Amino acid sequence: MANSRLEILKQVAHALAVHFGESCEVVIHDLKQDSHHSIVYVENGQLTGRKVGDAPSQVVLDAIRNSDRIQSDQLAYLTKTDTGKIFKSSTVYIRNEEGALNYILGINYDITALLTLETSLHALTSCSGSGLSDSSSMPRRITTDVSQLLDQLIEQSVELVGVPAPLMNKEEKIRAINYLNDAGAFLITKSGDKVSKYFGISKYTLYSYVDINK
């Protein structure tokens, strides 16, 4: 049954890619497989550089960590690549008959050129000269391997605290490390070594900080 579900997802993914064309990447993650290599199917992977066997995104990592909780599909949010491409993305959670999360269908439509056109049109039609209004929803970066994903999560934890790691006090480090724990960073193999070294603490101290203020 699981295999037939995957084949149906592949059929849907192919149809979406054909329908929306080369600007639409469609990805299937198998959460029953190695979480470091969750991608089992990609259409138009040239848009992000991802391929079968690549790592999960942050959205997928969150889903793996919270797979026992009820999750609604995440639709029409922004993501970005390191090359500057912006995507309108949706994430669809696929569960089995028992409610366990088995697959994730990701849709990423490249809107970079459309945003450029929108900015140009707005500059022509705006009377205030202010250009596009700032968005409170910043694009999430699309990663291709778990090392890159961990670096991204560490960067986000530092931005959350607002203090460089070498200058953080104990409470600030606890806040940053708990953010990483909540984001699923410690699901990544050997992440504890890298995080403890980054924050200048021992692995024992690192894990003693997890959930210390919850």
Backbone as numpy.savetxt, mean C-alpha at the origin, in Angstrom:
# Nx Ny Nz CAx CAy CAz Cx Cy Cz
-12.28 -25.46 -5.25 -13.11 -24.26 -5.25 -12.24 -22.99 -5.25
-11.15 -23.05 -4.43 -10.26 -21.89 -4.35 -9.61 -21.61 -5.69
-9.20 -22.69 -6.39 -8.57 -22.50 -7.69 -9.53 -21.92 -8.70
-10.79 -22.40 -8.65 -11.78 -21.86 -9.59 -12.06 -20.40 -9.30
-12.01 -20.01 -8.01 -12.21 -18.60 -7.66 -11.08 -17.76 -8.22
-9.86 -18.27 -8.14 -8.72 -17.54 -8.69 -8.83 -17.41 -10.20
-9.27 -18.45 -10.86 -9.42 -18.39 -12.32 -10.48 -17.37 -12.72
-11.55 -17.29 -11.93 -12.59 -16.29 -12.21 -12.03 -14.89 -12.02
-11.23 -14.70 -10.97 -10.61 -13.39 -10.73 -9.69 -13.01 -11.88
-8.93 -13.97 -12.38 -8.06 -13.70 -13.52 -8.87 -13.29 -14.74
-10.01 -13.93 -14.94 -10.89 -13.60 -16.06 -11.40 -12.17 -15.93
-11.81 -11.80 -14.70 -12.29 -10.44 -14.44 -11.17 -9.43 -14.63
-9.98 -9.76 -14.12 -8.83 -8.86 -14.24 -8.48 -8.61 -15.70
-8.50 -9.65 -16.50 -8.20 -9.49 -17.92 -9.24 -8.61 -18.61
-10.51 -8.83 -18.26 -11.59 -8.04 -18.86 -11.45 -6.56 -18.51
-11.11 -6.27 -17.24 -10.93 -4.88 -16.82 -9.77 -4.23 -17.57
-8.67 -4.96 -17.70 -7.49 -4.42 -18.38 -7.79 -4.13 -19.85
-8.51 -5.03 -20.50 -8.86 -4.82 -21.90 -9.84 -3.67 -22.04
-10.80 -3.61 -21.14 -11.83 -2.56 -21.21 -11.23 -1.16 -21.04
-10.34 -0.99 -20.05 -9.79 0.34 -19.76 -8.47 0.61 -20.46
-7.87 -0.41 -21.07 -6.68 -0.21 -21.88 -5.38 -0.23 -21.12
-4.32 0.19 -21.78 -2.97 0.08 -21.25 -2.68 1.00 -20.06
-3.59 1.91 -19.78 -3.40 2.79 -18.62 -3.94 2.18 -17.33
-4.46 0.96 -17.43 -5.08 0.32 -16.26 -4.30 -0.94 -15.87
-3.68 -0.90 -14.70 -3.03 -2.09 -14.15 -4.03 -2.82 -13.25
-4.10 -4.14 -13.39 -4.95 -4.95 -12.54 -4.07 -6.04 -11.91
-4.16 -6.16 -10.60 -3.28 -7.07 -9.86 -4.10 -7.98 -8.96
-3.71 -9.25 -8.87 -4.33 -10.18 -7.94 -3.28 -10.63 -6.92
-3.62 -10.49 -5.63 -2.77 -10.97 -4.54 -3.41 -12.22 -3.94
-2.61 -13.25 -3.73 -3.06 -14.47 -3.07 -2.54 -14.44 -1.64
-3.44 -14.26 -0.65 -3.02 -14.13 0.73 -2.74 -15.47 1.38
-3.01 -16.56 0.67 -2.71 -17.90 1.19 -1.27 -18.27 0.88
-0.59 -17.46 0.08 0.79 -17.73 -0.31 1.75 -16.97 0.60
3.04 -17.04 0.29 4.06 -16.29 1.00 3.73 -14.81 0.95
3.56 -14.20 2.12 3.14 -12.80 2.17 4.17 -11.85 1.58
5.41 -12.32 1.41 6.45 -11.48 0.80 6.39 -11.52 -0.72
5.61 -12.44 -1.27 5.50 -12.60 -2.72 4.05 -12.89 -3.08
3.18 -11.96 -2.74 1.74 -12.23 -2.80 1.13 -12.08 -4.20
1.81 -11.39 -5.11 1.23 -11.16 -6.44 1.26 -12.43 -7.28
0.09 -12.87 -7.73 0.00 -14.09 -8.54 -0.47 -13.80 -9.97
-0.89 -12.56 -10.24 -1.38 -12.23 -11.58 -1.31 -10.71 -11.77
-0.82 -10.28 -12.93 -0.73 -8.85 -13.24 -1.09 -8.60 -14.70
-1.90 -7.60 -14.93 -2.16 -7.08 -16.28 -1.60 -5.66 -16.33
-0.86 -5.34 -17.38 -0.26 -4.01 -17.56 0.68 -3.63 -16.41
1.47 -4.61 -15.99 2.40 -4.38 -14.89 3.49 -3.38 -15.23
3.64 -3.04 -16.51 4.66 -2.06 -16.89 4.38 -0.69 -16.29
3.17 -0.44 -15.88 2.81 0.85 -15.30 3.51 1.08 -13.96
3.67 0.03 -13.17 4.32 0.15 -11.86 5.63 -0.63 -11.79
5.89 -1.46 -12.80 7.08 -2.29 -12.77 6.90 -3.57 -11.97
5.66 -3.85 -11.57 5.42 -5.06 -10.77 5.19 -6.27 -11.66
5.48 -7.44 -11.09 5.33 -8.70 -11.82 4.91 -9.79 -10.84
4.53 -10.94 -11.39 4.16 -12.08 -10.56 5.32 -12.44 -9.64
4.99 -12.65 -8.36 6.01 -12.97 -7.36 6.50 -11.78 -6.57
6.04 -10.56 -6.93 6.48 -9.37 -6.22 5.74 -9.22 -4.89
6.19 -8.25 -4.11 5.71 -8.04 -2.75 4.36 -7.34 -2.71
3.68 -7.40 -1.56 2.41 -6.70 -1.40 2.61 -5.19 -1.23
1.55 -4.44 -1.46 1.56 -3.01 -1.17 1.20 -2.82 0.30
1.22 -1.57 0.78 0.87 -1.30 2.17 -0.58 -1.67 2.44
-1.47 -1.43 1.47 -2.89 -1.78 1.65 -3.04 -3.28 1.86
-2.28 -4.06 1.09 -2.36 -5.52 1.20 -1.76 -5.98 2.53
-0.66 -5.36 2.95 -0.05 -5.71 4.22 -1.03 -5.44 5.37
-1.74 -4.33 5.30 -2.76 -4.03 6.30 -3.83 -5.12 6.33
-4.22 -5.59 5.15 -5.26 -6.61 5.06 -4.78 -7.93 5.66
-3.51 -8.29 5.42 -2.96 -9.52 5.98 -2.96 -9.44 7.50
-2.55 -8.31 8.02 -2.48 -8.15 9.48 -3.87 -8.16 10.11
-4.86 -7.61 9.44 -6.21 -7.47 10.00 -7.21 -8.37 9.30
-6.75 -9.52 8.81 -7.63 -10.40 8.01 -8.80 -10.95 8.81
-8.68 -10.96 10.14 -9.77 -11.49 10.96 -10.85 -10.45 11.24
-10.62 -9.22 10.81 -11.60 -8.15 11.04 -12.43 -7.93 9.79
-13.60 -7.37 9.99 -14.46 -7.05 8.84 -13.85 -5.86 8.12
-13.65 -5.99 6.82 -13.05 -4.93 6.03 -13.93 -4.59 4.84
-14.14 -3.34 4.63 -14.87 -2.88 3.45 -13.87 -2.66 2.32
-14.31 -2.86 1.10 -13.46 -2.56 -0.05 -13.03 -1.10 0.00
-11.80 -0.83 -0.41 -11.30 0.55 -0.50 -11.36 0.97 -1.95
-12.19 1.95 -2.22 -12.46 2.32 -3.61 -12.07 3.77 -3.89
-11.49 3.98 -5.08 -11.20 5.32 -5.61 -10.34 6.16 -4.68
-9.15 5.67 -4.33 -8.18 6.45 -3.58 -6.93 6.64 -4.45
-6.03 7.51 -4.03 -4.85 7.82 -4.84 -3.63 7.02 -4.40
-2.85 6.58 -5.37 -1.55 5.96 -5.12 -0.53 6.60 -6.05
0.75 6.34 -5.78 1.79 6.90 -6.64 2.97 5.94 -6.71
3.79 6.11 -7.75 5.01 5.33 -7.89 6.21 6.23 -7.62
7.38 5.63 -7.47 8.59 6.41 -7.25 8.96 7.25 -8.47
8.41 6.90 -9.64 8.69 7.67 -10.85 7.75 8.85 -11.02
6.80 9.01 -10.10 5.92 10.16 -10.14 4.56 9.94 -10.76
4.26 8.71 -11.20 2.94 8.43 -11.75 1.89 8.44 -10.64
0.72 8.97 -10.95 -0.40 9.01 -10.00 -1.51 8.10 -10.52
-2.05 7.27 -9.62 -3.11 6.34 -10.00 -4.37 6.57 -9.17
-5.51 6.35 -9.81 -6.77 6.21 -9.09 -6.94 4.72 -8.85
-6.96 4.32 -7.58 -6.87 2.91 -7.24 -8.08 2.42 -6.45
-8.36 1.14 -6.57 -9.39 0.47 -5.78 -8.87 -0.89 -5.35
-9.26 -1.30 -4.15 -8.85 -2.59 -3.59 -10.09 -3.36 -3.19
-10.24 -4.56 -3.74 -11.43 -5.38 -3.50 -11.00 -6.64 -2.75
-11.63 -6.90 -1.61 -11.31 -8.06 -0.78 -12.19 -9.24 -1.15
-11.58 -10.39 -1.42 -12.31 -11.59 -1.82 -12.18 -12.63 -0.71
-13.31 -13.05 -0.15 -13.32 -14.00 0.95 -13.88 -15.35 0.51
-13.54 -16.39 1.27 -14.11 -17.71 0.99 -15.43 -17.88 1.73
-16.00 -19.08 1.67 -17.31 -19.32 2.27 -17.31 -19.14 3.78
-16.15 -19.35 4.41 -16.05 -19.19 5.87 -15.75 -17.75 6.27
-15.58 -16.88 5.31 -15.31 -15.47 5.59 -13.84 -15.12 5.68
-12.96 -16.10 5.43 -11.52 -15.82 5.48 -11.08 -15.08 4.22
-10.20 -14.10 4.41 -9.72 -13.30 3.29 -8.68 -14.10 2.51
-9.00 -14.43 1.26 -8.12 -15.25 0.42 -7.39 -14.46 -0.64
-8.08 -13.53 -1.31 -7.50 -12.81 -2.44 -7.81 -11.32 -2.34
-6.97 -10.54 -3.00 -7.22 -9.11 -3.15 -7.07 -8.76 -4.62
-8.07 -8.07 -5.14 -8.03 -7.56 -6.52 -7.74 -6.07 -6.47
-6.63 -5.67 -7.07 -6.25 -4.26 -7.10 -6.37 -3.67 -8.49
-6.96 -2.49 -8.58 -7.13 -1.80 -9.86 -6.44 -0.44 -9.75
-5.49 -0.17 -10.65 -4.74 1.09 -10.63 -4.81 1.74 -12.01
-5.53 2.86 -12.10 -5.68 3.55 -13.38 -4.81 4.80 -13.40
-3.91 4.87 -14.36 -2.96 5.97 -14.46 -3.68 7.26 -14.87
-3.72 8.22 -13.94 -4.41 9.49 -14.22 -3.42 10.65 -14.29
-2.13 10.33 -14.40 -1.10 11.37 -14.39 -1.35 12.42 -15.48
-1.57 11.96 -16.70 -1.79 12.89 -17.82 -3.10 13.66 -17.62
-4.11 13.00 -17.08 -5.40 13.66 -16.86 -5.27 14.76 -15.80
-4.46 14.50 -14.76 -4.25 15.53 -13.74 -3.51 16.74 -14.31
-2.56 16.48 -15.19 -1.84 17.57 -15.85 -2.80 18.41 -16.68
-3.68 17.72 -17.41 -4.67 18.42 -18.22 -5.64 19.19 -17.34
-6.05 18.58 -16.22 -6.97 19.25 -15.30 -6.35 20.53 -14.74
-5.06 20.45 -14.39 -4.37 21.62 -13.86 -4.31 22.74 -14.89
-4.03 22.36 -16.14 -3.95 23.35 -17.21 -5.30 24.01 -17.46
-6.35 23.19 -17.48 -7.69 23.72 -17.70 -8.12 24.62 -16.55
-7.78 24.21 -15.32 -8.16 25.01 -14.18 -7.45 26.36 -14.19
-6.18 26.36 -14.62 -5.43 27.61 -14.69 -6.06 28.57 -15.69
-6.65 28.00 -16.74 -7.30 28.83 -17.76 -8.64 29.37 -17.29
-9.36 28.59 -16.50 -10.73 28.97 -16.12 -10.82 29.64 -14.76
-9.76 29.51 -13.93 -9.81 30.07 -12.59 -9.67 31.59 -12.62
-10.44 32.25 -11.74 -10.35 33.71 -11.62 -9.47 34.11 -10.45
-9.22 33.16 -9.55 -8.47 33.49 -8.35 -6.97 33.36 -8.57
-6.59 32.58 -9.57 -5.18 32.37 -9.82 -4.51 31.45 -8.82
-5.35 30.75 -8.03 -4.78 29.91 -6.97 -4.47 28.51 -7.45
-4.93 28.13 -8.64 -4.67 26.78 -9.13 -5.51 25.76 -8.40
-5.11 24.51 -8.49 -5.86 23.44 -7.85 -5.79 23.57 -6.34
-6.88 23.25 -5.68 -6.89 23.28 -4.22 -6.10 22.10 -3.69
-5.52 22.28 -2.50 -4.75 21.20 -1.89 -5.67 20.07 -1.50
-5.17 18.86 -1.67 -5.94 17.68 -1.30 -5.45 17.15 0.04
-6.39 16.78 0.91 -6.01 16.22 2.19 -5.68 14.75 2.08
-5.96 14.18 0.92 -5.68 12.76 0.71 -4.45 12.61 -0.17
-3.32 12.31 0.45 -2.07 12.18 -0.28 -1.97 10.79 -0.90
-1.40 10.69 -2.10 -1.28 9.37 -2.74 -0.38 8.43 -1.93
-0.76 7.15 -1.90 0.06 6.14 -1.26 1.05 5.58 -2.26
2.29 5.37 -1.84 3.31 4.88 -2.75 3.13 3.39 -3.04
3.30 3.01 -4.30 3.24 1.61 -4.69 4.66 1.04 -4.65
4.86 -0.02 -3.87 6.17 -0.62 -3.72 6.26 -1.93 -4.49
7.50 -2.37 -4.76 7.70 -3.60 -5.52 8.39 -4.69 -4.73
8.92 -4.37 -3.53 9.53 -5.40 -2.70 9.36 -5.02 -1.24
9.53 -6.01 -0.34 9.24 -5.78 1.07 10.25 -4.85 1.74
11.48 -4.81 1.24 12.46 -3.90 1.80 12.04 -2.45 1.55
11.58 -2.20 0.34 11.10 -0.86 -0.02 9.86 -0.50 0.80
8.98 -1.49 0.99 7.77 -1.26 1.78 8.12 -0.92 3.23
9.09 -1.64 3.80 9.49 -1.36 5.19 10.10 0.03 5.31
10.93 0.42 4.34 11.50 1.77 4.35 10.40 2.82 4.32
9.36 2.56 3.51 8.25 3.50 3.41 7.51 3.62 4.75
7.28 2.50 5.41 6.57 2.51 6.69 7.38 3.23 7.76
8.70 3.01 7.77 9.56 3.69 8.74 9.51 5.20 8.49
9.56 5.59 7.22 9.48 7.00 6.85 8.17 7.61 7.35
7.08 6.87 7.20 5.77 7.36 7.65 5.72 7.50 9.17
6.37 6.56 9.88 6.37 6.63 11.34 7.11 7.87 11.84
8.20 8.21 11.14 8.97 9.41 11.51 8.16 10.67 11.21
7.48 10.67 10.07 6.63 11.82 9.72 5.50 11.99 10.73
4.97 10.87 11.22 3.89 10.92 12.21 4.36 11.61 13.49
5.55 11.24 13.95 6.08 11.81 15.19 6.57 13.24 14.97
7.16 13.49 13.78 7.63 14.83 13.46 8.99 15.16 14.03
9.74 14.13 14.41 11.08 14.33 14.98 12.01 13.29 14.36
13.22 13.67 13.91 14.16 12.68 13.39 14.46 11.61 14.43
14.66 10.37 13.99 14.85 9.26 14.91 15.95 9.50 15.94
17.12 10.05 15.56 18.18 10.25 16.56 17.80 11.23 17.67
16.80 12.09 17.42 16.40 13.10 18.40 15.16 12.70 19.19
14.58 11.55 18.87 13.36 11.11 19.55 13.65 10.70 21.00
12.73 11.08 21.90 12.80 10.55 23.25 12.06 9.21 23.31
12.01 8.61 24.48 11.41 7.28 24.61 9.95 7.26 24.17
9.18 8.26 24.61 7.75 8.29 24.28 7.53 8.42 22.78
8.37 9.22 22.11 8.25 9.41 20.67 8.61 8.13 19.91
9.63 7.43 20.40 9.99 6.15 19.78 8.87 5.12 19.96
8.27 5.12 21.13 7.15 4.20 21.38 6.01 4.48 20.41
5.73 5.76 20.18 4.65 6.12 19.26 4.97 5.66 17.83
6.21 5.89 17.40 6.61 5.49 16.05 6.57 3.97 15.88
7.06 3.25 16.87 7.13 1.79 16.79 5.73 1.18 16.83
4.84 1.75 17.60 3.47 1.25 17.61 2.74 1.52 16.30
3.11 2.63 15.65 2.57 2.87 14.31 3.02 1.76 13.37
4.31 1.40 13.43 4.83 0.34 12.58 4.14 -0.99 12.88
3.91 -1.26 14.15 3.22 -2.50 14.53 1.80 -2.52 13.97
1.09 -1.42 14.13 -0.29 -1.34 13.63 -0.34 -1.45 12.11
0.70 -0.97 11.43 0.75 -1.01 9.97 1.17 -2.38 9.43
1.55 -3.28 10.34 1.94 -4.62 9.90 3.41 -4.75 9.52
4.23 -3.79 9.91 5.65 -3.81 9.51 6.37 -5.05 10.03
5.98 -5.52 11.23 6.70 -6.64 11.82 6.29 -7.99 11.26
5.38 -7.97 10.26 5.10 -9.19 9.50 6.21 -9.46 8.49
7.00 -8.44 8.22 8.10 -8.56 7.25 9.30 -9.22 7.92
9.85 -10.23 7.29 10.98 -10.98 7.83 12.17 -10.07 8.14
12.73 -10.22 9.33 13.90 -9.48 9.81 13.66 -7.98 9.93
12.38 -7.58 9.96 12.09 -6.15 10.11 12.53 -5.63 11.47
12.49 -6.50 12.50 12.90 -6.07 13.83 14.34 -5.61 13.87
15.22 -6.29 13.13 16.62 -5.90 13.09 16.78 -4.50 12.51
16.10 -4.25 11.40 16.25 -2.97 10.72 15.63 -1.84 11.53
14.45 -2.08 12.12 13.77 -1.04 12.89 14.55 -0.70 14.15
15.02 -1.71 14.87 15.77 -1.44 16.11 17.05 -0.67 15.81
17.73 -1.02 14.71 18.95 -0.30 14.33 18.62 1.14 13.95
17.52 1.34 13.22 17.13 2.68 12.77 16.85 3.60 13.96
16.19 3.05 14.99 15.82 3.88 16.14 16.86 3.83 17.27
17.96 3.10 17.03 19.04 3.08 17.99 18.71 2.39 19.30
17.94 1.30 19.23 17.57 0.55 20.42 17.81 -0.94 20.17
17.80 -1.73 21.24 17.97 -3.17 21.09 16.66 -3.80 20.64
16.74 -5.04 20.12 15.52 -5.74 19.72 14.64 -6.02 20.94
15.26 -6.28 22.09 14.47 -6.50 23.31 13.67 -5.25 23.65
14.34 -4.09 23.58 13.64 -2.83 23.85 12.56 -2.57 22.82
12.84 -2.88 21.56 11.88 -2.69 20.48 10.57 -3.40 20.79
10.66 -4.67 21.10 9.43 -5.44 21.32 8.78 -5.13 22.66
9.56 -4.58 23.60 8.95 -4.14 24.86 8.14 -2.88 24.66
8.48 -2.10 23.59 7.73 -0.87 23.29 6.39 -1.17 22.59
6.28 -2.32 21.96 5.07 -2.64 21.21 3.90 -2.77 22.17
2.84 -2.01 21.90 1.61 -2.02 22.70 1.80 -1.52 24.12
2.95 -0.86 24.40 3.22 -0.44 25.77 2.23 0.63 26.25
1.70 1.40 25.28 0.79 2.47 25.65 -0.64 2.21 25.21
-0.96 0.92 25.02 -2.33 0.58 24.58 -3.06 -0.13 25.72
